Amino acid sequence: MKNMLVAQSGGPSAAINATITGVIDAGLDSDKVQHVYGALNGIKGVLNENFVMLDEICKSKEERDLLSMTPAAALGSCRWKLKDPKDNAEEFEKIIQILRKHNIGYFIYTGGNDSMDTVYKLSQYFEAHGVDDIKVMGAPKTIDNDLGETDHCPGFGSAAKFIAATFREIACDSYVYDIPSVTIVEVMGRNAGWLTASAALARTEKRRAPQLIYLCEIAFDEQKFLQDVREALKKENNIIIAVSEGLKDARGNYVGEETKSGKEDAFGHKYLSGIGKYLEGLVGEQIGCKVRSVELNILQRCAGYMLSRTDITESRNLGAYAAISAVRGESGKMPALKRISDRPYHVEIRLADLSRIANYEKTVPTEWITEEGNDITEELVEYLTPLIQGEMDVPYENGIPKRFIL
Amino acid sequence: MKNMLVAQSGGPSAAINATITGVIDAGLDSDKVQHVYGALNGIKGVLNENFVMLDEICKSKEERDLLSMTPAAALGSCRWKLKDPKDNAEEFEKIIQILRKHNIGYFIYTGGNDSMDTVYKLSQYFEAHGVDDIKVMGAPKTIDNDLGETDHCPGFGSAAKFIAATFREIACDSYVYDIPSVTIVEVMGRNAGWLTASAALARTEKRRAPQLIYLCEIAFDEQKFLQDVREALKKENNIIIAVSEGLKDARGNYVGEETKSGKEDAFGHKYLSGIGKYLEGLVGEQIGCKVRSVELNILQRCAGYMLSRTDITESRNLGAYAAISAVRGESGKMPALKRISDRPYHVEIRLADLSRIANYEKTVPTEWITEEGNDITEELVEYLTPLIQGEMDVPYENGIPKRFIL
């Protein structure tokens, strides 16, 4: 009997703990798995042999259910990209040595593009060097919904639900005054506008807010934007606008870049913030009506009080599928979702090749954005709607949601 | 039989609609009330005779329950302060004429300090001019919890619950990385720190975040703050800090004022924002660790997906009490909450004199703030805890909370 190891990587999400819960479920269920370990802070925890006994800690179903509904990453995360094995064989050898030392035959790594790159490199190295006693599997996670080969990503549905619900609340808040007002809401998304698009799910027949939606897939034109806002204000007093944090102009420069910080993270991604504030200034200056901006900020990814049951269930299933696949001898792959139908919503899990996932970003197809570039199409609404359905029965403790803490 | 009129005023909250629901409940229940009208956009709607038939619109209990759980102000609001009757008798006479024209004998006005000022002026004017066929009553509302004569204010409990839950989620999000980090969360509150204090309710035995809490009642010292942060970082990697938006220095100036906008609202209140960003810059510069700031922004007052059952129940009861009192002949008063005991939590409703409420702000007593000025005492936790208890069974529609829209 071998041990199983799971670790989390990349930015937190509301569903990544559901995925490791699925791994624990499968590990406890399998007669080929002795223990399920968790590595703290991703691949760094593997290198430092910083392990916890997850099957012991989460022995009860109650504890596992709590873990599955806790946002962020209970095992901690890291932003650590393994270098190319050519330059870094030592690190790969060290990982193999540590895994063998702890009799780990199955290693499941949850994360986004960068983490799938880590899994891919490991599996390639294992294959090239005849390491066949350790199976390594990815499990998808990213609120950005930008992984290839899967219909959508665990964590996205809950983030989309939070965003849609929040736009509805912001509309309630904005409609109370009868003077013209513009509210600009900045949503996460550097290169993919999926999260911003989900603002459209806030609409009802009686209230069409947000009236304007700008995704980062379409070059942003400030003059066209101001014209859109002026047109919208002719029809209604209260205008709500959803914008992706990563809006770029026709030359590919971030809109209002000079007003934002230029810091970069370990992967060279620019930290973005402030497009909302920038556009607030623009509307105030050029149109002169009451205007405010709201940055949804980290709540988008960590608000576990607004979980999508569809998302949490799928995330847990994907974690279990990754674990079971590893036990069955699969390696270097990632379980992915294939949508069979929209109505009724039905998905199936299939294994996808990491070679086609690592470092690839799936953006919103332009045919799902209206020609005017200021809204999304009905097809995209159809795609998004099932992903936010259903609620979880989150346990409360002293008035607020109870959380799993290691 | 007379008609009853209700209107809403001031900033939106998650519970102000529960209060007008209580008014409708009482109006429907009373054999002395013919119809319950709502005025749109507060006192402005009265002056413009902009009325809706609330008892017709909300005939079913289902519709009223939905209204009671919808955030913001379903009737719309205004920021309109009646001038002193000496300078403005015309407006007072016009209001009397309109109310009589519509056979309105009971007028209930929900709001905060400024709105209670309106009710007080009206009732004084009625008394001075022998108008005894119209009873006017206030109903308290303010997330700031700064009204006098009442143990706490409707809307506060739900805002406090949202804030406490959100700090817990932000802690989950912050603890995923193992490098030293500081997260500064800016909470609403110009002069009263009640909302900021409620961040303390996020704490559990395992996790003491937020480790530092700064209320606007205490003069803020930047050097002491930096020292507190350095000390906290010696004990733990991930520090969460709650700060009131209205932090002032020893001379009474807003901290980092020059970096913020100088706009003022109709009552001469300065629009505040940016203390979080300011302190983020300060920590980054002086301590140099990873630091970020989060502005909870309008979600604090409009997130109806995190309602306190205690708050919504009390708000609805207070609205009904105001209505019933008016029918019984009371005028110029406001139903207020008197706390009888903490454990078990028990409150009673009593009528309070508006003369002692209008334009008065109740701040956090300094004895409920620790001597160091960077945390709150156990007594304040005891005061706050009952107010966030219980959840509402919010109806969902297509994946997100359903909302009442007029």
Tab-separated table of N, CA, C and O in Angstrom, chain A residues 239-332:
chain	number	residue	atom	x	y	z
A	239	ILE	N	-26.982	53.817	-13.437
A	239	ILE	CA	-26.251	52.948	-14.347
A	239	ILE	C	-25.174	52.180	-13.583
A	239	ILE	O	-24.365	52.772	-12.863
A	240	ILE	N	-25.200	50.868	-13.744
A	240	ILE	CA	-24.182	50.013	-13.123
A	240	ILE	C	-23.333	49.451	-14.264
A	240	ILE	O	-23.868	48.971	-15.266
A	241	ILE	N	-22.035	49.493	-14.083
A	241	ILE	CA	-21.116	49.051	-15.133
A	241	ILE	C	-20.134	48.028	-14.561
A	241	ILE	O	-19.553	48.246	-13.500
A	242	ALA	N	-19.984	46.905	-15.269
A	242	ALA	CA	-19.003	45.891	-14.869
A	242	ALA	C	-17.785	46.016	-15.773
A	242	ALA	O	-17.926	46.052	-16.999
A	243	VAL	N	-16.606	46.099	-15.173
A	243	VAL	CA	-15.369	46.154	-15.970
A	243	VAL	C	-14.347	45.145	-15.446
A	243	VAL	O	-14.207	44.955	-14.250
A	244	SER	N	-13.636	44.515	-16.370
A	244	SER	CA	-12.534	43.625	-15.996
A	244	SER	C	-11.351	44.465	-15.539
A	244	SER	O	-11.057	45.496	-16.146
A	245	GLU	N	-10.657	43.989	-14.516
A	245	GLU	CA	-9.479	44.742	-14.049
A	245	GLU	C	-8.425	44.882	-15.148
A	245	GLU	O	-7.675	45.845	-15.172
A	246	GLY	N	-8.435	43.932	-16.077
A	246	GLY	CA	-7.371	43.923	-17.085
A	246	GLY	C	-7.747	44.548	-18.425
A	246	GLY	O	-7.224	44.138	-19.458
A	247	LEU	N	-8.629	45.547	-18.429
A	247	LEU	CA	-8.998	46.210	-19.694
A	247	LEU	C	-7.761	46.794	-20.379
A	247	LEU	O	-6.954	47.455	-19.743
A	248	LYS	N	-7.682	46.552	-21.685
A	248	LYS	CA	-6.537	47.082	-22.441
A	248	LYS	C	-7.048	47.909	-23.621
A	248	LYS	O	-8.131	47.668	-24.134
A	249	ASP	N	-6.239	48.861	-24.044
A	249	ASP	CA	-6.633	49.659	-25.211
A	249	ASP	C	-6.220	48.951	-26.501
A	249	ASP	O	-5.692	47.826	-26.462
A	250	ALA	N	-6.474	49.584	-27.635
A	250	ALA	CA	-6.234	48.926	-28.926
A	250	ALA	C	-4.764	48.575	-29.126
A	250	ALA	O	-4.423	47.660	-29.885
A	251	ARG	N	-3.865	49.271	-28.454
A	251	ARG	CA	-2.445	48.961	-28.604
A	251	ARG	C	-1.968	47.919	-27.589
A	251	ARG	O	-0.790	47.602	-27.508
A	252	GLY	N	-2.944	47.408	-26.793
A	252	GLY	CA	-2.577	46.360	-25.835
A	252	GLY	C	-2.059	46.880	-24.506
A	252	GLY	O	-1.613	46.106	-23.662
A	253	ASN	N	-2.137	48.206	-24.297
A	253	ASN	CA	-1.706	48.753	-23.005
A	253	ASN	C	-2.871	48.747	-22.025
A	253	ASN	O	-4.009	49.012	-22.410
A	254	TYR	N	-2.585	48.450	-20.768
A	254	TYR	CA	-3.639	48.505	-19.758
A	254	TYR	C	-4.204	49.909	-19.680
A	254	TYR	O	-3.454	50.890	-19.695
A	255	VAL	N	-5.525	50.003	-19.632
A	255	VAL	CA	-6.189	51.309	-19.593
A	255	VAL	C	-5.813	52.023	-18.297
A	255	VAL	O	-5.904	51.443	-17.215
A	256	GLY	N	-5.385	53.264	-18.432
A	256	GLY	CA	-5.020	54.065	-17.260
A	256	GLY	C	-3.808	53.519	-16.539
A	256	GLY	O	-3.654	53.708	-15.341
A	257	GLU	N	-2.944	52.844	-17.291
A	257	GLU	CA	-1.816	52.143	-16.663
A	257	GLU	C	-0.962	53.047	-15.786
A	257	GLU	O	-0.515	52.640	-14.713
A	258	GLU	N	-0.767	54.272	-16.253
A	258	GLU	CA	0.135	55.161	-15.505
A	258	GLU	C	-0.388	55.481	-14.111
A	258	GLU	O	0.368	55.839	-13.225
A	259	THR	N	-1.708	55.284	-13.895
A	259	THR	CA	-2.253	55.590	-12.565
A	259	THR	C	-2.158	54.387	-11.635
A	259	THR	O	-2.547	54.454	-10.486
A	260	LYS	N	-1.670	53.251	-12.153
A	260	LYS	CA	-1.647	52.052	-11.325
A	260	LYS	C	-0.228	51.663	-10.944
A	260	LYS	O	0.733	52.117	-11.528
A	261	SER	N	-0.113	50.776	-10.004
A	261	SER	CA	1.212	50.356	-9.544
A	261	SER	C	1.831	49.440	-10.586
A	261	SER	O	1.149	48.753	-11.325
A	262	GLY	N	3.134	49.406	-10.643
A	262	GLY	CA	3.808	48.612	-11.660
A	262	GLY	C	4.427	47.340	-11.111
A	262	GLY	O	5.206	46.675	-11.776
A	263	LYS	N	4.047	46.996	-9.868
A	263	LYS	CA	4.640	45.808	-9.246
A	263	LYS	C	4.285	44.536	-10.020
A	263	LYS	O	3.229	44.430	-10.601
A	264	GLU	N	5.167	43.570	-9.994
A	264	GLU	CA	4.905	42.289	-10.655
A	264	GLU	C	5.040	41.161	-9.649
A	264	GLU	O	5.808	41.262	-8.705
A	265	ASP	N	4.280	40.070	-9.851
A	265	ASP	CA	4.418	38.930	-8.954
A	265	ASP	C	5.510	37.986	-9.483
A	265	ASP	O	6.162	38.272	-10.482
A	266	ALA	N	5.682	36.854	-8.784
A	266	ALA	CA	6.796	35.956	-9.098
A	266	ALA	C	6.749	35.398	-10.523
A	266	ALA	O	7.756	34.979	-11.073
A	267	PHE	N	5.552	35.394	-11.123
A	267	PHE	CA	5.422	34.877	-12.483
A	267	PHE	C	5.474	35.983	-13.527
A	267	PHE	O	5.210	35.746	-14.698
A	268	GLY	N	5.749	37.206	-13.073
A	268	GLY	CA	5.802	38.311	-14.022
A	268	GLY	C	4.435	38.891	-14.356
A	268	GLY	O	4.312	39.729	-15.228
A	269	HIS	N	3.367	38.419	-13.648
A	269	HIS	CA	2.049	39.038	-13.847
A	269	HIS	C	2.075	40.399	-13.175
A	269	HIS	O	2.512	40.513	-12.033
A	270	LYS	N	1.533	41.409	-13.846
A	270	LYS	CA	1.437	42.714	-13.183
A	270	LYS	C	0.291	42.710	-12.179
A	270	LYS	O	-0.776	42.190	-12.466
A	271	TYR	N	0.523	43.245	-11.005
A	271	TYR	CA	-0.574	43.435	-10.054
A	271	TYR	C	-1.454	44.545	-10.591
A	271	TYR	O	-0.994	45.655	-10.826
A	272	LEU	N	-2.696	44.248	-10.792
A	272	LEU	CA	-3.577	45.269	-11.329
A	272	LEU	C	-4.545	45.726	-10.271
A	272	LEU	O	-5.043	44.951	-9.487
A	273	SER	N	-4.831	46.974	-10.261
A	273	SER	CA	-5.945	47.476	-9.477
A	273	SER	C	-6.131	48.891	-9.920
A	273	SER	O	-5.206	49.527	-10.412
A	274	GLY	N	-7.320	49.353	-9.785
A	274	GLY	CA	-7.492	50.755	-10.041
A	274	GLY	C	-8.181	51.121	-11.338
A	274	GLY	O	-8.418	52.307	-11.555
A	275	ILE	N	-8.577	50.158	-12.193
A	275	ILE	CA	-9.277	50.546	-13.410
A	275	ILE	C	-10.619	51.204	-13.051
A	275	ILE	O	-11.031	52.183	-13.675
A	276	GLY	N	-11.256	50.698	-11.994
A	276	GLY	CA	-12.522	51.285	-11.543
A	276	GLY	C	-12.328	52.731	-11.139
A	276	GLY	O	-13.059	53.624	-11.583
A	277	LYS	N	-11.325	52.961	-10.309
A	277	LYS	CA	-11.017	54.333	-9.853
A	277	LYS	C	-10.682	55.226	-11.052
A	277	LYS	O	-11.083	56.393	-11.106
A	278	TYR	N	-9.944	54.666	-11.990
A	278	TYR	CA	-9.558	55.460	-13.167
A	278	TYR	C	-10.796	55.879	-13.962
A	278	TYR	O	-10.950	57.044	-14.334
A	279	LEU	N	-11.688	54.930	-14.202
A	279	LEU	CA	-12.892	55.238	-14.980
A	279	LEU	C	-13.843	56.149	-14.205
A	279	LEU	O	-14.559	56.960	-14.778
A	280	GLU	N	-13.840	55.997	-12.877
A	280	GLU	CA	-14.634	56.900	-12.035
A	280	GLU	C	-14.191	58.342	-12.281
A	280	GLU	O	-15.026	59.240	-12.493
A	281	GLY	N	-12.883	58.550	-12.293
A	281	GLY	CA	-12.358	59.889	-12.564
A	281	GLY	C	-12.760	60.375	-13.947
A	281	GLY	O	-13.171	61.529	-14.126
A	282	LEU	N	-12.679	59.460	-14.909
A	282	LEU	CA	-12.996	59.818	-16.296
A	282	LEU	C	-14.457	60.251	-16.426
A	282	LEU	O	-14.770	61.289	-17.030
A	283	VAL	N	-15.369	59.474	-15.859
A	283	VAL	CA	-16.804	59.798	-15.946
A	283	VAL	C	-17.090	61.106	-15.204
A	283	VAL	O	-17.829	61.971	-15.690
A	284	GLY	N	-16.490	61.251	-14.025
A	284	GLY	CA	-16.700	62.470	-13.245
A	284	GLY	C	-16.271	63.712	-14.032
A	284	GLY	O	-16.983	64.720	-14.068
A	285	GLU	N	-15.137	63.589	-14.684
A	285	GLU	CA	-14.562	64.713	-15.407
A	285	GLU	C	-15.330	65.003	-16.695
A	285	GLU	O	-15.634	66.154	-17.018
A	286	GLN	N	-15.667	63.948	-17.441
A	286	GLN	CA	-16.233	64.128	-18.777
A	286	GLN	C	-17.758	64.222	-18.780
A	286	GLN	O	-18.338	64.842	-19.658
A	287	ILE	N	-18.414	63.552	-17.833
A	287	ILE	CA	-19.884	63.580	-17.817
A	287	ILE	C	-20.389	64.422	-16.655
A	287	ILE	O	-21.387	65.127	-16.768
A	288	GLY	N	-19.686	64.333	-15.537
A	288	GLY	CA	-19.982	65.246	-14.438
A	288	GLY	C	-21.121	64.823	-13.530
A	288	GLY	O	-21.508	65.573	-12.641
A	289	CYS	N	-21.669	63.609	-13.711
A	289	CYS	CA	-22.733	63.163	-12.805
A	289	CYS	C	-22.109	62.512	-11.572
A	289	CYS	O	-20.892	62.347	-11.481
A	290	LYS	N	-22.971	62.132	-10.623
A	290	LYS	CA	-22.521	61.403	-9.446
A	290	LYS	C	-21.916	60.078	-9.914
A	290	LYS	O	-22.536	59.358	-10.708
A	291	VAL	N	-20.737	59.748	-9.458
A	291	VAL	CA	-20.090	58.513	-9.910
A	291	VAL	C	-19.281	57.928	-8.761
A	291	VAL	O	-18.730	58.659	-7.938
A	292	ARG	N	-19.273	56.617	-8.677
A	292	ARG	CA	-18.455	55.963	-7.649
A	292	ARG	C	-17.930	54.660	-8.233
A	292	ARG	O	-18.474	54.144	-9.215
A	293	SER	N	-16.890	54.134	-7.635
A	293	SER	CA	-16.380	52.849	-8.095
A	293	SER	C	-16.249	51.903	-6.915
A	293	SER	O	-16.050	52.330	-5.776
A	294	VAL	N	-16.430	50.636	-7.192
A	294	VAL	CA	-16.339	49.596	-6.174
A	294	VAL	C	-15.389	48.530	-6.704
A	294	VAL	O	-15.543	48.070	-7.831
A	295	GLU	N	-14.410	48.173	-5.885
A	295	GLU	CA	-13.492	47.098	-6.278
A	295	GLU	C	-13.907	45.867	-5.489
A	295	GLU	O	-13.862	45.876	-4.259
A	296	LEU	N	-14.332	44.813	-6.179
A	296	LEU	CA	-14.829	43.645	-5.426
A	296	LEU	C	-13.700	42.988	-4.644
A	296	LEU	O	-13.927	42.353	-3.632
A	297	ASN	N	-12.465	43.145	-5.160
A	297	ASN	CA	-11.286	42.749	-4.396
A	297	ASN	C	-11.289	41.262	-4.044
A	297	ASN	O	-11.940	40.461	-4.715
A	298	ILE	N	-10.602	40.879	-2.977
A	298	ILE	CA	-10.406	39.458	-2.696
A	298	ILE	C	-11.669	38.723	-2.296
A	298	ILE	O	-11.699	37.503	-2.307
A	299	LEU	N	-12.740	39.457	-1.948
A	299	LEU	CA	-13.989	38.772	-1.597
A	299	LEU	C	-14.468	37.870	-2.724
A	299	LEU	O	-15.112	36.859	-2.483
A	300	GLN	N	-14.176	38.243	-3.964
A	300	GLN	CA	-14.590	37.426	-5.106
A	300	GLN	C	-14.104	35.996	-5.005
A	300	GLN	O	-14.746	35.079	-5.458
A	301	ARG	N	-12.918	35.836	-4.451
A	301	ARG	CA	-12.357	34.489	-4.425
A	301	ARG	C	-12.480	33.833	-3.060
A	301	ARG	O	-12.294	32.633	-2.938
A	302	CYS	N	-12.796	34.621	-2.017
A	302	CYS	CA	-12.775	34.026	-0.679
A	302	CYS	C	-14.099	34.119	0.060
A	302	CYS	O	-14.174	33.764	1.216
A	303	ALA	N	-15.159	34.572	-0.618
A	303	ALA	CA	-16.440	34.672	0.088
A	303	ALA	C	-17.146	33.328	0.071
A	303	ALA	O	-17.862	32.995	-0.863
A	304	GLY	N	-16.913	32.553	1.093
A	304	GLY	CA	-17.484	31.207	1.170
A	304	GLY	C	-18.905	31.197	1.683
A	304	GLY	O	-19.490	30.136	1.874
A	305	TYR	N	-19.489	32.372	1.916
A	305	TYR	CA	-20.888	32.407	2.340
A	305	TYR	C	-21.818	32.481	1.152
A	305	TYR	O	-23.011	32.689	1.302
A	306	MET	N	-21.287	32.325	-0.042
A	306	MET	CA	-22.112	32.412	-1.248
A	306	MET	C	-21.643	31.334	-2.230
A	306	MET	O	-21.300	31.609	-3.368
A	307	LEU	N	-21.586	30.090	-1.726
A	307	LEU	CA	-21.047	28.996	-2.536
A	307	LEU	C	-22.078	28.458	-3.512
A	307	LEU	O	-23.263	28.354	-3.189
A	308	SER	N	-21.604	28.086	-4.684
A	308	SER	CA	-22.447	27.388	-5.654
A	308	SER	C	-22.372	25.885	-5.352
A	308	SER	O	-21.288	25.303	-5.326
A	309	ARG	N	-23.528	25.280	-5.140
A	309	ARG	CA	-23.538	23.845	-4.855
A	309	ARG	C	-22.987	23.067	-6.051
A	309	ARG	O	-22.257	22.085	-5.886
A	310	THR	N	-23.329	23.521	-7.245
A	310	THR	CA	-22.810	22.896	-8.468
A	310	THR	C	-21.283	22.905	-8.434
A	310	THR	O	-20.632	21.877	-8.676
A	311	ASP	N	-20.722	24.047	-8.099
A	311	ASP	CA	-19.268	24.207	-8.083
A	311	ASP	C	-18.613	23.325	-7.024
A	311	ASP	O	-17.642	22.604	-7.302
A	312	ILE	N	-19.143	23.376	-5.811
A	312	ILE	CA	-18.518	22.617	-4.718
A	312	ILE	C	-18.623	21.117	-4.981
A	312	ILE	O	-17.669	20.360	-4.757
A	313	THR	N	-19.772	20.686	-5.494
A	313	THR	CA	-19.957	19.261	-5.787
A	313	THR	C	-18.987	18.815	-6.876
A	313	THR	O	-18.302	17.787	-6.749
A	314	GLU	N	-18.906	19.584	-7.943
A	314	GLU	CA	-17.995	19.226	-9.039
A	314	GLU	C	-16.539	19.246	-8.578
A	314	GLU	O	-15.743	18.383	-8.957
A	315	SER	N	-16.189	20.235	-7.762
A	315	SER	CA	-14.804	20.346	-7.293
A	315	SER	C	-14.411	19.123	-6.483
A	315	SER	O	-13.308	18.579	-6.627
A	316	ARG	N	-15.331	18.703	-5.626
A	316	ARG	CA	-15.054	17.532	-4.789
A	316	ARG	C	-14.943	16.281	-5.668
A	316	ARG	O	-14.039	15.450	-5.483
A	317	ASN	N	-15.850	16.171	-6.638
A	317	ASN	CA	-15.804	15.019	-7.544
A	317	ASN	C	-14.514	14.979	-8.356
A	317	ASN	O	-13.950	13.915	-8.588
A	318	LEU	N	-14.059	16.146	-8.783
A	318	LEU	CA	-12.824	16.201	-9.582
A	318	LEU	C	-11.612	15.789	-8.756
A	318	LEU	O	-10.713	15.102	-9.251
A	319	GLY	N	-11.601	16.201	-7.486
A	319	GLY	CA	-10.501	15.798	-6.603
A	319	GLY	C	-10.480	14.283	-6.439
A	319	GLY	O	-9.425	13.636	-6.536
A	320	ALA	N	-11.676	13.710	-6.224
A	320	ALA	CA	-11.777	12.255	-6.061
A	320	ALA	C	-11.353	11.552	-7.345
A	320	ALA	O	-10.639	10.534	-7.315
A	321	TYR	N	-11.754	12.107	-8.465
A	321	TYR	CA	-11.436	11.497	-9.763
A	321	TYR	C	-9.932	11.498	-10.007
A	321	TYR	O	-9.368	10.507	-10.497
A	322	ALA	N	-9.280	12.603	-9.662
A	322	ALA	CA	-7.823	12.686	-9.823
A	322	ALA	C	-7.142	11.615	-8.979
A	322	ALA	O	-6.224	10.922	-9.440
A	323	ALA	N	-7.621	11.473	-7.732
A	323	ALA	CA	-7.022	10.504	-6.814
A	323	ALA	C	-7.230	9.073	-7.316
A	323	ALA	O	-6.283	8.269	-7.364
A	324	ILE	N	-8.456	8.764	-7.718
A	324	ILE	CA	-8.769	7.414	-8.194
A	324	ILE	C	-7.969	7.098	-9.459
A	324	ILE	O	-7.439	5.994	-9.631
A	325	SER	N	-7.835	8.085	-10.331
A	325	SER	CA	-7.080	7.884	-11.573
A	325	SER	C	-5.618	7.571	-11.277
A	325	SER	O	-5.015	6.706	-11.922
A	326	ALA	N	-5.055	8.275	-10.295
A	326	ALA	CA	-3.655	8.015	-9.933
A	326	ALA	C	-3.503	6.586	-9.439
A	326	ALA	O	-2.573	5.865	-9.832
A	327	VAL	N	-4.439	6.165	-8.584
A	327	VAL	CA	-4.395	4.796	-8.051
A	327	VAL	C	-4.508	3.787	-9.193
A	327	VAL	O	-3.874	2.717	-9.182
A	328	ARG	N	-5.266	4.152	-10.220
A	328	ARG	CA	-5.419	3.246	-11.366
A	328	ARG	C	-4.221	3.276	-12.303
A	328	ARG	O	-4.213	2.631	-13.341
A	329	GLY	N	-3.240	4.109	-11.978
A	329	GLY	CA	-2.010	4.104	-12.773
A	329	GLY	C	-1.856	5.263	-13.733
A	329	GLY	O	-0.868	5.357	-14.465
A	330	GLU	N	-2.825	6.170	-13.744
A	330	GLU	CA	-2.696	7.328	-14.631
A	330	GLU	C	-1.661	8.306	-14.058
A	330	GLU	O	-1.492	8.417	-12.848
A	331	SER	N	-1.033	9.067	-14.940
A	331	SER	CA	-0.078	10.074	-14.496
A	331	SER	C	0.023	11.177	-15.547
A	331	SER	O	-0.220	10.943	-16.729
A	332	GLY	N	0.356	12.388	-15.075
A	332	GLY	CA	0.550	13.500	-16.017
A	332	GLY	C	-0.737	13.976	-16.652
A	332	GLY	O	-0.716	14.575	-17.722
